[in-house]
Coordinates of C-alpha atoms in Angstrom, one line a residue:
Chain A
X22 CA -27.6 68.9 158.6
X23 CA -28.4 65.5 157.1
X24 CA -32.0 64.3 157.6
X25 CA -32.9 60.6 157.1
X26 CA -36.5 59.7 156.0
X27 CA -37.5 56.7 158.1
X28 CA -40.8 55.3 159.4
X29 CA -41.1 55.8 163.2
X30 CA -41.4 52.6 165.1
X31 CA -45.0 51.7 166.0
X32 CA -46.5 55.2 165.6
X33 CA -47.9 54.9 162.1
X34 CA -46.4 58.3 161.2
X35 CA -43.3 59.1 159.3
X36 CA -40.9 60.9 161.8
X37 CA -37.6 61.9 160.3
X38 CA -34.6 59.9 161.6
X39 CA -31.9 62.4 162.7
X40 CA -28.2 62.7 162.4
X41 CA -26.0 64.8 164.6
X42 CA -24.5 67.8 162.9
X43 CA -21.2 66.6 164.0
X44 CA -21.4 63.4 162.0
X45 CA -22.0 62.2 158.5
X46 CA -24.8 59.6 158.2
X47 CA -25.7 57.3 155.4
X48 CA -29.1 55.9 154.5
X49 CA -28.4 52.5 156.0
X50 CA -28.0 53.6 159.6
X51 CA -24.3 54.3 159.5
X52 CA -22.9 57.3 161.3
X53 CA -19.3 58.5 160.9
X54 CA -18.3 60.9 163.5
X55 CA -14.6 60.1 163.4
X56 CA -11.7 62.5 163.5
X57 CA -13.7 65.6 164.5
X58 CA -12.0 66.5 167.8
X59 CA -15.0 65.4 169.8
X60 CA -14.6 65.2 173.6
X61 CA -18.0 63.5 174.1
X62 CA -20.4 61.2 172.3
X63 CA -22.6 63.4 170.2
X64 CA -26.3 63.3 170.8
X65 CA -29.1 63.5 168.3
X66 CA -28.2 60.3 166.4
X67 CA -31.0 58.2 164.8
X68 CA -32.4 55.4 167.0
X69 CA -31.8 53.1 164.1
X70 CA -28.1 53.7 163.9
X71 CA -26.5 50.3 163.6
X72 CA -22.9 51.5 162.9
X73 CA -21.2 54.4 164.9
X74 CA -17.7 55.4 164.2
X75 CA -16.3 57.7 166.9
X76 CA -12.6 56.8 166.4
X77 CA -9.7 59.3 166.4
X78 CA -11.4 61.9 168.6
X79 CA -10.5 63.1 172.1
X80 CA -13.1 61.3 174.2
X81 CA -11.5 60.5 177.6
X82 CA -14.4 58.7 179.3
X83 CA -17.8 57.1 178.7
X84 CA -20.5 58.1 181.2
X85 CA -23.4 55.8 182.2
X86 CA -26.1 55.1 179.6
X87 CA -24.4 57.2 176.9
X88 CA -25.7 54.9 174.2
X89 CA -29.1 54.1 175.6
X90 CA -30.9 55.7 172.6
X91 CA -29.1 53.4 170.1
X92 CA -30.6 49.9 170.8
X93 CA -29.9 48.6 167.3
X94 CA -26.2 49.4 167.4
X95 CA -24.1 46.5 166.0
X96 CA -20.8 48.1 165.6
X97 CA -19.2 50.8 167.8
X98 CA -15.8 52.2 167.0
X99 CA -14.0 54.1 169.7
X100 CA -10.5 53.5 168.6
X101 CA -7.9 56.2 168.9
X102 CA -9.4 58.3 171.6
X103 CA -8.0 59.0 175.1
X104 CA -10.4 56.7 176.9
X105 CA -9.2 55.9 180.4
X106 CA -12.5 55.3 182.1
X107 CA -15.7 53.5 181.0
X108 CA -18.6 53.7 183.4
X109 CA -20.0 50.2 184.3
X110 CA -23.4 51.3 182.8
X111 CA -21.8 53.1 179.8
X112 CA -22.7 50.3 177.3
X113 CA -26.0 49.2 178.8
X114 CA -28.8 48.6 176.4
X115 CA -26.5 47.5 173.5
X116 CA -28.0 44.1 173.3
X117 CA -27.2 43.7 169.6
X118 CA -23.7 45.0 169.7
X119 CA -21.4 42.6 167.7
X120 CA -18.2 44.6 167.2
X121 CA -16.6 46.9 169.9
X122 CA -13.4 48.7 169.0
X123 CA -11.5 50.1 172.0
X124 CA -8.0 49.9 170.6
X125 CA -5.5 52.7 170.9
X126 CA -6.8 54.2 174.1
X127 CA -5.5 54.7 177.6
X128 CA -7.2 51.8 179.4
X129 CA -5.2 50.2 182.3
X130 CA -7.6 47.4 183.0
X131 CA -10.3 45.5 181.0
X132 CA -13.6 47.3 181.6
X133 CA -15.2 44.1 182.8
X134 CA -18.3 45.6 184.4
X135 CA -19.2 47.6 181.3
X136 CA -18.8 44.6 179.1
X137 CA -21.0 42.3 181.2
X138 CA -24.2 42.4 179.3
X139 CA -23.1 42.4 175.7
X140 CA -24.4 39.0 174.9
X141 CA -24.2 39.4 171.2
X142 CA -20.6 40.7 171.1
X143 CA -18.4 38.7 168.7
X144 CA -15.4 40.9 168.2
X145 CA -13.7 42.9 171.0
X146 CA -10.6 45.0 170.4
X147 CA -8.6 46.1 173.4
X148 CA -5.2 46.2 171.7
X149 CA -2.8 49.1 172.1
X150 CA -3.9 50.2 175.5
X151 CA -2.0 50.0 178.8
X152 CA -3.7 47.0 180.3
X153 CA -1.9 45.3 183.1
X154 CA -4.8 43.6 184.7
X155 CA -7.5 41.4 183.2
X156 CA -10.1 40.8 186.1
X157 CA -11.2 37.2 186.3
X158 CA -14.8 38.1 185.4
X159 CA -13.7 40.3 182.4
X160 CA -15.5 38.3 179.7
X161 CA -18.1 36.5 181.7
X162 CA -21.2 37.7 179.9
X163 CA -19.8 37.5 176.5
X164 CA -21.0 34.0 175.3
X165 CA -20.7 34.9 171.6
X166 CA -17.2 36.2 171.7
X167 CA -15.2 34.9 168.8
X168 CA -12.3 37.4 168.2
X169 CA -10.3 39.0 171.0
X170 CA -7.4 41.4 170.6
X171 CA -5.3 42.0 173.7
X172 CA -2.0 42.6 171.9
X173 CA 0.3 45.6 172.5
X174 CA -0.5 46.0 176.2
X175 CA 1.4 45.4 179.4
X176 CA 0.3 41.9 180.4
X177 CA 2.8 39.8 182.2
X178 CA 0.9 36.6 182.2
X179 CA -1.8 34.7 180.1
X180 CA -5.2 35.7 181.4
X181 CA -6.1 32.1 182.1
X182 CA -9.2 32.5 184.4
X183 CA -10.8 35.2 182.4
X184 CA -10.5 33.1 179.2
X185 CA -11.7 29.9 180.9
X186 CA -15.3 30.0 179.7
X187 CA -14.7 31.3 176.2
X188 CA -15.6 28.1 174.3
X189 CA -16.6 30.1 171.2
X190 CA -13.4 32.0 170.9
X191 CA -11.8 31.4 167.5
X192 CA -9.0 34.0 167.3
X193 CA -6.9 35.5 170.1
X194 CA -3.9 37.7 170.1
X195 CA -1.7 38.3 173.1
X196 CA 1.2 39.5 171.1
X197 CA 3.5 42.4 172.1
X198 CA 3.0 42.0 175.8
X199 CA 5.5 40.9 178.6
X200 CA 4.4 37.3 179.0
X201 CA 7.4 35.2 180.2
X202 CA 5.8 31.8 180.7
X203 CA 2.9 29.7 179.4
X204 CA 1.7 27.3 182.2
X205 CA 0.1 24.0 181.6
X206 CA -3.6 24.1 180.5
X207 CA -3.3 27.9 180.0
X208 CA -5.9 27.7 177.2
X209 CA -7.7 24.6 178.4
X210 CA -11.3 25.3 177.4
X211 CA -10.7 27.2 174.2
X212 CA -11.8 24.3 172.0
X213 CA -12.9 26.5 169.1
X214 CA -9.6 28.5 169.0
X215 CA -8.2 28.5 165.4
X216 CA -5.6 31.3 165.7
X217 CA -3.3 32.2 168.6
X218 CA -0.7 35.0 168.3
X219 CA 1.9 35.2 171.1
X220 CA 4.7 36.8 169.1
X221 CA 6.9 39.6 170.6
X222 CA 6.6 38.5 174.2
X223 CA 9.4 37.3 176.6
X224 CA 8.4 33.7 176.7
X225 CA 11.1 31.5 178.1
X226 CA 9.2 28.7 179.6
X227 CA 6.4 26.6 178.3
X228 CA 4.6 23.8 180.1
X229 CA 4.6 20.5 178.2
X230 CA 0.8 20.7 178.2
X231 CA 0.4 24.4 177.9
X232 CA -1.6 24.0 174.7
X233 CA -3.8 21.2 176.0
X234 CA -7.4 21.6 174.8
X235 CA -6.6 23.5 171.6
X236 CA -7.6 20.7 169.3
X237 CA -8.8 23.0 166.6
X238 CA -5.8 25.4 166.5
X239 CA -4.4 26.0 163.0
X240 CA -2.1 29.0 163.5
X241 CA 0.4 29.4 166.3
X242 CA 2.8 32.4 166.3
X243 CA 5.6 32.2 168.8
X244 CA 8.0 34.4 166.9
X245 CA 10.3 36.9 168.6
X246 CA 10.4 35.3 172.1
X247 CA 13.2 33.9 174.3
X248 CA 12.5 30.2 173.9
X249 CA 15.6 28.1 174.5
X250 CA 14.1 24.7 173.9
X251 CA 11.9 23.4 171.1
X252 CA 8.2 24.0 172.0
X253 CA 7.3 20.3 172.5
X254 CA 3.8 21.5 173.7
X255 CA 2.8 21.7 170.0
X256 CA 2.3 17.9 170.2
X257 CA -1.2 18.8 171.6
X258 CA -2.1 20.5 168.3
X259 CA -3.3 17.9 165.7
X260 CA -4.8 20.5 163.4
X261 CA -1.8 22.9 163.3
X262 CA -1.1 24.2 159.8
X263 CA 1.1 27.3 160.4
X264 CA 3.8 27.4 163.0
X265 CA 6.2 30.2 163.6
X266 CA 9.0 30.3 166.2
X267 CA 11.6 32.2 164.3
X268 CA 13.8 34.7 166.2
X269 CA 14.1 32.7 169.4
X270 CA 17.1 31.0 171.1
X271 CA 16.4 27.4 170.1
X272 CA 19.5 25.3 169.5
X273 CA 17.9 21.9 168.7
X274 CA 15.0 20.5 166.7
X275 CA 14.5 17.1 168.3
X276 CA 13.7 13.8 166.6
X277 CA 10.1 13.5 165.6
X278 CA 9.6 17.2 166.4
X279 CA 6.4 17.5 164.3
X280 CA 5.1 13.9 164.2
X281 CA 1.9 15.0 165.9
X282 CA 1.3 17.9 163.5
X283 CA 0.8 16.1 160.2
X284 CA -1.1 19.0 158.6
X285 CA 1.7 21.6 158.9
X286 CA 2.0 23.8 155.8
X287 CA 4.5 26.4 156.9
X288 CA 7.2 26.3 159.6
X289 CA 9.1 29.5 160.2
X290 CA 12.2 28.7 162.3
X291 CA 14.9 31.0 161.0
X292 CA 17.0 33.2 163.2
X293 CA 17.5 30.5 165.8
X294 CA 21.0 29.4 166.9
X295 CA 20.3 25.9 165.6
X296 CA 23.1 23.4 166.0
X297 CA 21.2 20.1 165.7
X298 CA 18.2 18.9 163.8
X299 CA 16.9 15.4 164.3
X300 CA 16.9 13.2 161.2
X301 CA 13.3 12.3 161.6
X302 CA 12.1 15.9 162.5
X303 CA 10.6 16.6 159.1
X304 CA 9.1 13.3 158.1
X305 CA 5.5 12.8 157.0
X306 CA 4.6 16.4 156.6
X307 CA 2.7 15.9 153.3
X308 CA 1.3 19.5 153.3
X309 CA 4.7 21.2 153.8
X310 CA 5.6 23.2 150.7
X311 CA 8.7 25.0 151.9
X312 CA 11.5 24.1 154.4
X313 CA 14.2 26.6 155.3
X314 CA 17.0 25.4 157.6
X315 CA 20.0 27.7 157.9
X316 CA 23.1 27.4 160.0
X317 CA 22.4 24.2 162.0
X318 CA 26.2 24.0 162.3
X319 CA 26.4 20.7 164.1
X320 CA 24.1 18.9 161.8
X321 CA 25.9 16.0 160.1
X322 CA 23.2 13.9 158.5
X323 CA 20.7 14.9 155.9
X324 CA 17.2 14.9 157.4
X325 CA 14.9 12.1 156.2
X326 CA 12.0 13.6 154.2
X327 CA 10.0 10.4 153.7
X328 CA 6.4 11.3 153.5
X329 CA 7.0 15.0 153.0
X330 CA 6.0 14.6 149.4
X331 CA 4.8 18.1 148.4
X332 CA 7.9 20.1 149.2
X333 CA 8.5 22.7 146.5
X334 CA 11.4 24.6 148.1
X335 CA 14.2 23.1 150.3
X336 CA 16.9 25.2 151.8
X337 CA 19.5 23.5 154.0
X338 CA 22.7 25.5 154.4
X339 CA 25.6 25.9 156.8
X340 CA 25.8 22.4 158.1
X341 CA 28.4 19.7 158.3
X342 CA 26.5 17.4 156.0
X343 CA 29.0 15.5 153.8
X344 CA 26.7 13.3 151.7
X345 CA 23.2 13.2 150.3
X346 CA 20.9 10.2 150.3
X347 CA 20.9 8.4 147.0
X348 CA 17.1 8.3 147.2
X349 CA 16.9 12.0 147.9
X350 CA 14.4 12.6 145.0
X351 CA 12.2 9.6 145.8
X352 CA 9.9 11.9 147.8
X353 CA 10.7 15.2 146.2
X354 CA 9.1 15.0 142.8
X355 CA 7.6 18.5 143.2
X356 CA 10.7 20.2 144.3
X357 CA 11.4 23.4 142.3
X358 CA 14.2 25.1 144.2
X359 CA 17.0 23.3 146.1
X360 CA 19.6 25.2 148.0
X361 CA 22.3 23.0 149.6
X362 CA 25.1 25.6 149.6
X363 CA 27.6 26.1 152.3
X364 CA 27.7 22.5 153.5
X365 CA 30.5 19.9 153.2
X366 CA 29.0 17.8 150.5
X367 CA 31.6 15.7 148.6
X368 CA 29.4 13.6 146.4
X369 CA 26.0 14.4 144.8
X370 CA 23.6 11.7 143.9
X371 CA 21.4 11.7 140.7
X372 CA 18.7 14.3 140.9
X373 CA 16.8 12.5 138.2
X374 CA 13.6 12.0 140.3
X375 CA 13.4 15.7 140.9
X376 CA 12.1 16.4 137.4
X377 CA 10.6 19.9 138.2
X378 CA 13.8 21.4 139.6
X379 CA 14.4 24.9 138.3
X380 CA 17.1 26.1 140.6
X381 CA 20.0 24.2 142.2
X382 CA 22.5 25.9 144.5
X383 CA 25.4 23.7 145.5
X384 CA 28.1 26.3 145.9
X385 CA 30.5 26.3 148.7
X386 CA 30.8 22.5 149.1
X387 CA 33.5 19.9 148.5
X388 CA 32.2 18.2 145.4
X389 CA 34.9 16.6 143.3
X390 CA 33.1 15.4 140.2
X391 CA 29.9 15.4 138.3
X392 CA 28.7 12.1 136.9
X393 CA 26.7 11.4 133.7
X394 CA 23.4 11.0 135.5
X395 CA 23.7 13.7 138.1
X396 CA 21.5 16.1 136.3
X397 CA 19.8 13.7 134.0
X398 CA 16.2 14.4 133.1
X399 CA 16.2 18.0 134.5
X400 CA 14.9 19.8 131.5
X401 CA 13.2 22.4 133.6
X402 CA 16.5 23.5 135.3
X403 CA 17.2 27.2 134.7
X404 CA 20.0 28.0 137.2
X405 CA 22.8 25.8 138.4
X406 CA 25.4 27.0 140.8
X407 CA 28.4 24.7 141.5
X408 CA 30.9 27.4 142.2
X409 CA 33.5 27.1 145.0
X410 CA 33.8 23.4 145.0
X411 CA 36.7 21.1 144.0
X412 CA 35.3 19.7 140.8
X413 CA 38.0 18.2 138.6
X414 CA 35.9 16.2 136.2
X415 CA 32.5 16.6 134.6
X416 CA 31.2 13.8 132.4
X417 CA 30.9 14.9 128.8
X418 CA 27.2 14.0 128.8
X419 CA 26.4 15.5 132.2
X420 CA 24.5 18.5 130.7
X421 CA 22.8 16.7 127.9
X422 CA 19.4 17.0 129.4
X423 CA 19.7 20.7 130.5
X424 CA 18.0 22.2 127.5
X425 CA 16.4 24.9 129.6
X426 CA 19.5 25.9 131.5
X427 CA 20.3 29.7 131.2
X428 CA 22.7 30.4 134.0
X429 CA 25.6 28.1 135.2
X430 CA 28.3 29.0 137.6
X431 CA 31.3 26.7 137.7
X432 CA 33.8 29.3 138.9
X433 CA 36.5 28.5 141.4
X434 CA 36.8 24.8 140.8
X435 CA 39.6 22.6 139.5
X436 CA 38.3 22.0 136.0
X437 CA 40.5 21.4 133.0
X438 CA 37.7 21.4 130.6
X439 CA 33.9 21.8 130.5
X440 CA 31.4 19.9 128.4
X441 CA 29.0 22.1 126.5
X442 CA 26.8 19.5 124.8
X443 CA 23.1 20.2 125.7
X444 CA 23.6 23.8 126.8
X445 CA 21.7 25.2 123.9
X446 CA 19.9 27.8 126.0
X447 CA 22.8 28.9 128.2
X448 CA 23.3 32.6 128.2
X449 CA 25.5 33.1 131.2
X450 CA 28.5 30.9 132.1
X451 CA 31.1 31.5 134.8
X452 CA 34.3 29.6 134.6
X453 CA 36.8 32.0 136.3
X454 CA 39.1 30.6 138.9
X455 CA 39.6 27.2 137.1
X456 CA 43.3 27.9 136.8
X457 CA 44.0 24.5 135.1
X458 CA 41.6 25.3 132.3
X459 CA 44.0 26.6 129.6
X460 CA 42.4 25.4 126.4
X461 CA 40.4 27.6 124.2
X462 CA 36.7 27.1 124.4
X463 CA 34.6 26.2 121.5
X464 CA 32.2 29.1 121.0
X465 CA 29.9 27.4 118.5
X466 CA 28.3 25.0 120.9
X467 CA 26.9 27.8 123.1
X468 CA 24.6 29.6 120.6
X469 CA 22.7 31.7 123.1
X470 CA 25.7 32.8 125.3
X471 CA 25.5 36.5 126.3
X472 CA 28.0 36.6 129.1
X473 CA 30.9 34.5 130.1
X474 CA 33.8 34.8 132.5
X475 CA 36.9 32.7 131.8
X476 CA 40.1 31.9 133.6
X477 CA 42.3 33.7 131.0
X478 CA 41.8 36.7 128.8
X479 CA 42.9 34.9 125.6
X480 CA 40.0 32.5 126.0
X481 CA 37.7 35.5 125.3
X482 CA 39.1 35.8 121.8
X483 CA 37.1 32.8 120.7
X484 CA 34.0 34.7 121.7
X485 CA 34.9 37.9 119.8
X486 CA 33.4 39.9 122.6
X487 CA 31.5 43.0 121.5
X488 CA 30.2 45.5 124.0
X489 CA 27.1 47.2 122.7
X490 CA 25.5 47.0 119.2
X491 CA 27.3 50.1 117.9
X492 CA 30.7 48.7 118.1
X493 CA 29.9 45.4 116.3
X494 CA 29.5 47.0 112.9
X495 CA 33.0 48.5 113.2
X496 CA 34.4 45.1 114.0
X497 CA 32.9 43.5 110.9
X498 CA 34.3 46.1 108.5
X499 CA 37.7 45.7 110.0
X500 CA 37.6 41.9 109.5
X501 CA 36.6 42.3 105.8
X502 CA 39.3 44.9 105.3
X503 CA 42.0 42.6 106.6
X504 CA 40.7 39.8 104.5
X505 CA 40.3 37.6 107.6
X506 CA 39.4 34.0 106.8
X507 CA 35.6 34.0 106.3
X508 CA 35.4 30.3 107.4
X509 CA 36.6 31.1 111.0
X510 CA 34.0 29.7 113.5
X511 CA 32.6 33.1 114.4
X512 CA 30.5 33.0 117.5
X513 CA 27.2 34.7 117.3
X514 CA 27.3 37.9 119.3
X515 CA 28.6 37.5 122.9
X516 CA 27.6 40.7 124.7
X517 CA 30.3 40.4 127.4
X518 CA 33.4 38.2 128.1
X519 CA 35.8 38.8 131.0
X520 CA 38.6 39.2 131.5
X521 CA 38.6 40.8 128.0
X522 CA 41.8 40.6 126.0
X523 CA 43.8 43.9 125.6
X524 CA 47.2 45.4 124.8
X525 CA 49.0 43.4 127.5
X526 CA 46.8 40.3 127.1
X527 CA 46.8 39.7 123.3
X528 CA 44.6 37.0 121.8
X529 CA 47.6 34.7 121.0
X530 CA 48.5 32.3 123.7
X531 CA 52.2 32.6 123.6
X532 CA 54.5 29.7 124.5
X533 CA 52.3 28.2 127.2
X534 CA 52.9 31.0 129.6
X535 CA 51.0 34.1 129.8
X536 CA 53.9 36.1 131.3
X537 CA 55.7 36.7 128.0
Chain B
X5 CA 7.9 77.0 144.9
X6 CA 7.1 73.4 145.6
X7 CA 8.7 72.8 149.0
X8 CA 9.4 69.1 149.8
X9 CA 8.3 68.7 153.4
X10 CA 10.1 65.5 154.1
X11 CA 10.5 64.4 157.7
X12 CA 8.9 67.6 159.2
X13 CA 6.0 66.6 161.5
X14 CA 4.4 70.0 161.4
X15 CA 1.4 70.5 159.2
X16 CA 0.8 66.7 158.9
X17 CA -2.5 65.0 159.0
X18 CA -3.7 63.7 162.3
X19 CA -1.8 60.7 163.6
X20 CA 1.3 61.3 161.4
X21 CA 4.7 61.4 163.0
X22 CA 6.5 62.6 159.8
X23 CA 5.0 63.4 156.4
X24 CA 5.8 64.8 153.0
X25 CA 3.7 67.0 150.8
X26 CA 3.8 64.4 148.0
X27 CA 3.3 61.1 149.9
X28 CA 1.3 62.1 153.0
X29 CA 2.3 60.3 156.2
X30 CA 5.7 58.6 156.2
X31 CA 5.6 57.4 159.8
X32 CA 2.8 57.3 162.3
X33 CA 2.5 58.2 166.0
X34 CA 3.0 55.2 168.3
X35 CA 0.5 52.3 168.0
X36 CA -1.2 53.7 164.9
X37 CA -1.3 51.7 161.6
X38 CA 0.2 53.1 158.5
X39 CA -2.0 52.4 155.4
X40 CA -0.9 53.3 151.8
X41 CA -3.7 54.6 149.7
X42 CA -3.3 54.9 146.0
X43 CA -4.0 58.2 144.3
X44 CA -3.3 57.7 140.6
X45 CA 0.5 57.0 140.4
X46 CA 1.1 58.2 143.9
X47 CA 0.9 56.4 147.2
X48 CA -0.4 58.4 150.1
X49 CA 0.3 57.3 153.6
X50 CA -2.4 57.7 156.2
X51 CA -2.3 56.8 159.9
X52 CA -5.2 54.9 161.4
X53 CA -6.4 53.3 164.6
X54 CA -8.0 50.6 162.6
X55 CA -7.3 49.5 159.0
X56 CA -9.9 49.9 156.3
X57 CA -12.0 47.1 154.9
X58 CA -10.0 44.4 153.2
X59 CA -7.0 45.0 155.4
X60 CA -5.9 43.9 158.9
X61 CA -3.5 45.5 161.3
X62 CA -0.1 43.8 161.8
X63 CA 1.6 45.1 165.0
X64 CA 5.3 44.9 165.7
X65 CA 7.6 46.7 168.1
X66 CA 8.8 49.2 165.6
X67 CA 5.9 49.7 163.2
X68 CA 2.3 48.8 162.6
X69 CA 1.1 48.1 159.0
X70 CA -2.2 47.6 157.3
X71 CA -1.9 44.3 155.3
X72 CA -4.2 43.0 152.7
X73 CA -6.7 40.2 153.7
X74 CA -7.2 37.1 151.7
X75 CA -9.0 37.5 148.4
X76 CA -12.5 36.5 149.5
X77 CA -12.5 38.5 152.7
X78 CA -13.9 41.9 153.7
X79 CA -12.4 42.1 157.2
X80 CA -9.9 39.7 158.7
X81 CA -7.9 38.9 161.8
X82 CA -4.8 37.9 159.8
X83 CA -4.1 36.8 156.3
X84 CA -5.6 33.4 156.8
X85 CA -8.5 34.1 159.2
X86 CA -11.4 36.0 158.0
X87 CA -14.0 37.9 160.1
X88 CA -16.4 38.8 157.4
X89 CA -16.6 37.5 153.8
X90 CA -17.4 39.2 150.6
X91 CA -20.9 38.8 149.1
X92 CA -21.2 35.3 147.6
X93 CA -19.1 33.4 150.1
X94 CA -19.8 32.3 153.6
X95 CA -17.7 32.3 156.7
X96 CA -16.9 29.2 158.7
X97 CA -14.2 29.1 161.3
X98 CA -12.3 31.9 159.7
X99 CA -12.5 30.6 156.1
X100 CA -14.7 32.0 153.3
X101 CA -16.4 29.2 151.4
X102 CA -18.9 28.9 148.6
X103 CA -20.9 26.3 150.4
X104 CA -21.3 25.2 154.0
X105 CA -20.3 22.0 155.7
X106 CA -22.9 19.5 156.6
X107 CA -25.3 20.6 159.3
X108 CA -24.9 24.3 158.5
X109 CA -26.7 26.5 156.0
X110 CA -25.5 29.6 154.2
X111 CA -27.0 33.0 155.5
X112 CA -26.7 35.7 152.8
X113 CA -27.4 38.5 155.3
X114 CA -24.7 37.4 157.7
X115 CA -22.5 35.9 154.9
X116 CA -21.9 33.0 157.3
X117 CA -22.6 29.3 157.7
X118 CA -25.3 29.1 160.4
X119 CA -26.9 26.2 162.2

């Protein structure tokens, strides 16, 4: 038994505040009665209890006036019971209640009568019940309501009328329900709403003005629905910062799609069967940091990014884009990763303005040559993937600036030779699949190389490949013993070269053909 | 003999669907949130109807997870919308700030910006 010493109210004597033997109470008026298999609200709690946790018990209903002795209660947790009925007078007297948690119960309708007089209520959790009906007067008395959870229920439509007078509501989730359409003005009076979650519903249809009135909305989550067209209704949301509509059935992003949402920071639109993206769709989004567009298979023109000046990561793959704008980097000075793989790009402009680039992926395109200035000034570049193109020629100074490059993949191109000037930090180089490249490579100019793949095994001989520190000593003794020429340009240790020379692929390149 | 009780739902804590001796709950009963508590090097799964302070519940059709709130936040609605700030910062429209916008004053008891 846990006794609290507390002055009685207005009686001048010290009467001990009590705590039910079924609970654990603290000195601040908190009572934890959770997870004790209770089937009813315990009696004998202190009148000064301000926090009561009854979650994870087996309470099936709340009778009238069950909390009448707890006038100072501010937070009541009843989550994880089997509540299916709440008497209209069950919560009477709780004039200071701010937080009411009824999630994970068996309620089929919002207990509107019981909620009526909770004028101080700010947070109401009704998620994870079986609510199919939200009576029109459900939230009538709740003038201070700010946060409402109705997710994971069986709602088939937006509770428009019940929400009509909730001008103070700031966060609402209707996710994981069965809502199929959002009619115009569905959230008309929710002028304070900042967050709206509608993910995991069945939304197919949205009125053009369905978000009218949400002038303060910052986060809108429409992920995992059945939208077939772009949600143009977002044009009513001037303060929108986070937008998600991934995992829908949207085929097109129209021109000027986000021109009324200049504050957007994140847009999640993956897992849509995109085929077309308007050129002007992503303009003037100065707060956007990352843009990921995959598989817009009909897209032919690179989108204009003027005004989208704070992009740090751009992924645009799987399109029919053949060329990139010469002024690509004019607006992308902060770009760090650029993935333009799996397009049909034939020519690449100079990336000089993108001075912070660390990672460029251009594999699987149709690039034919690399000019002197293509990568000029990119001293921060670490990874460059140009594999699976048709590159025949690379200017000898093309890599001069790339002092920080560590990984470069040029495999499966049509190269005859590869310049190495500037690649002082390179430790992985892939050249396999360049079948016209038959000359031996100069090992000396790649001092940090640790792994290389080459078209022909004999080209590995220049790198004196050694696998593992143990074996290297043996090699050196052997070379001393055979009196090999000390002046030979011996490459510092290369940990791995493939395909490595062997019995049937000796180091000597015999008569121009490898078959002999 | 240390018997690994993987995937067997008998003898689990309340709310668990499956559990293991070493890591507690592995999956939860429908609609409950799984929260990973740290016990030294071990992670112990517990199944809850509401996530502990500093975490919010993220529901999805196949699982429900407790996810960390933003740094300044005690309880939150989602990663970017706070319900109650930590001591020293004040809540305004879901954000925890060190000072309040014009027309509002910081309330230390409520940890909010109030009129």
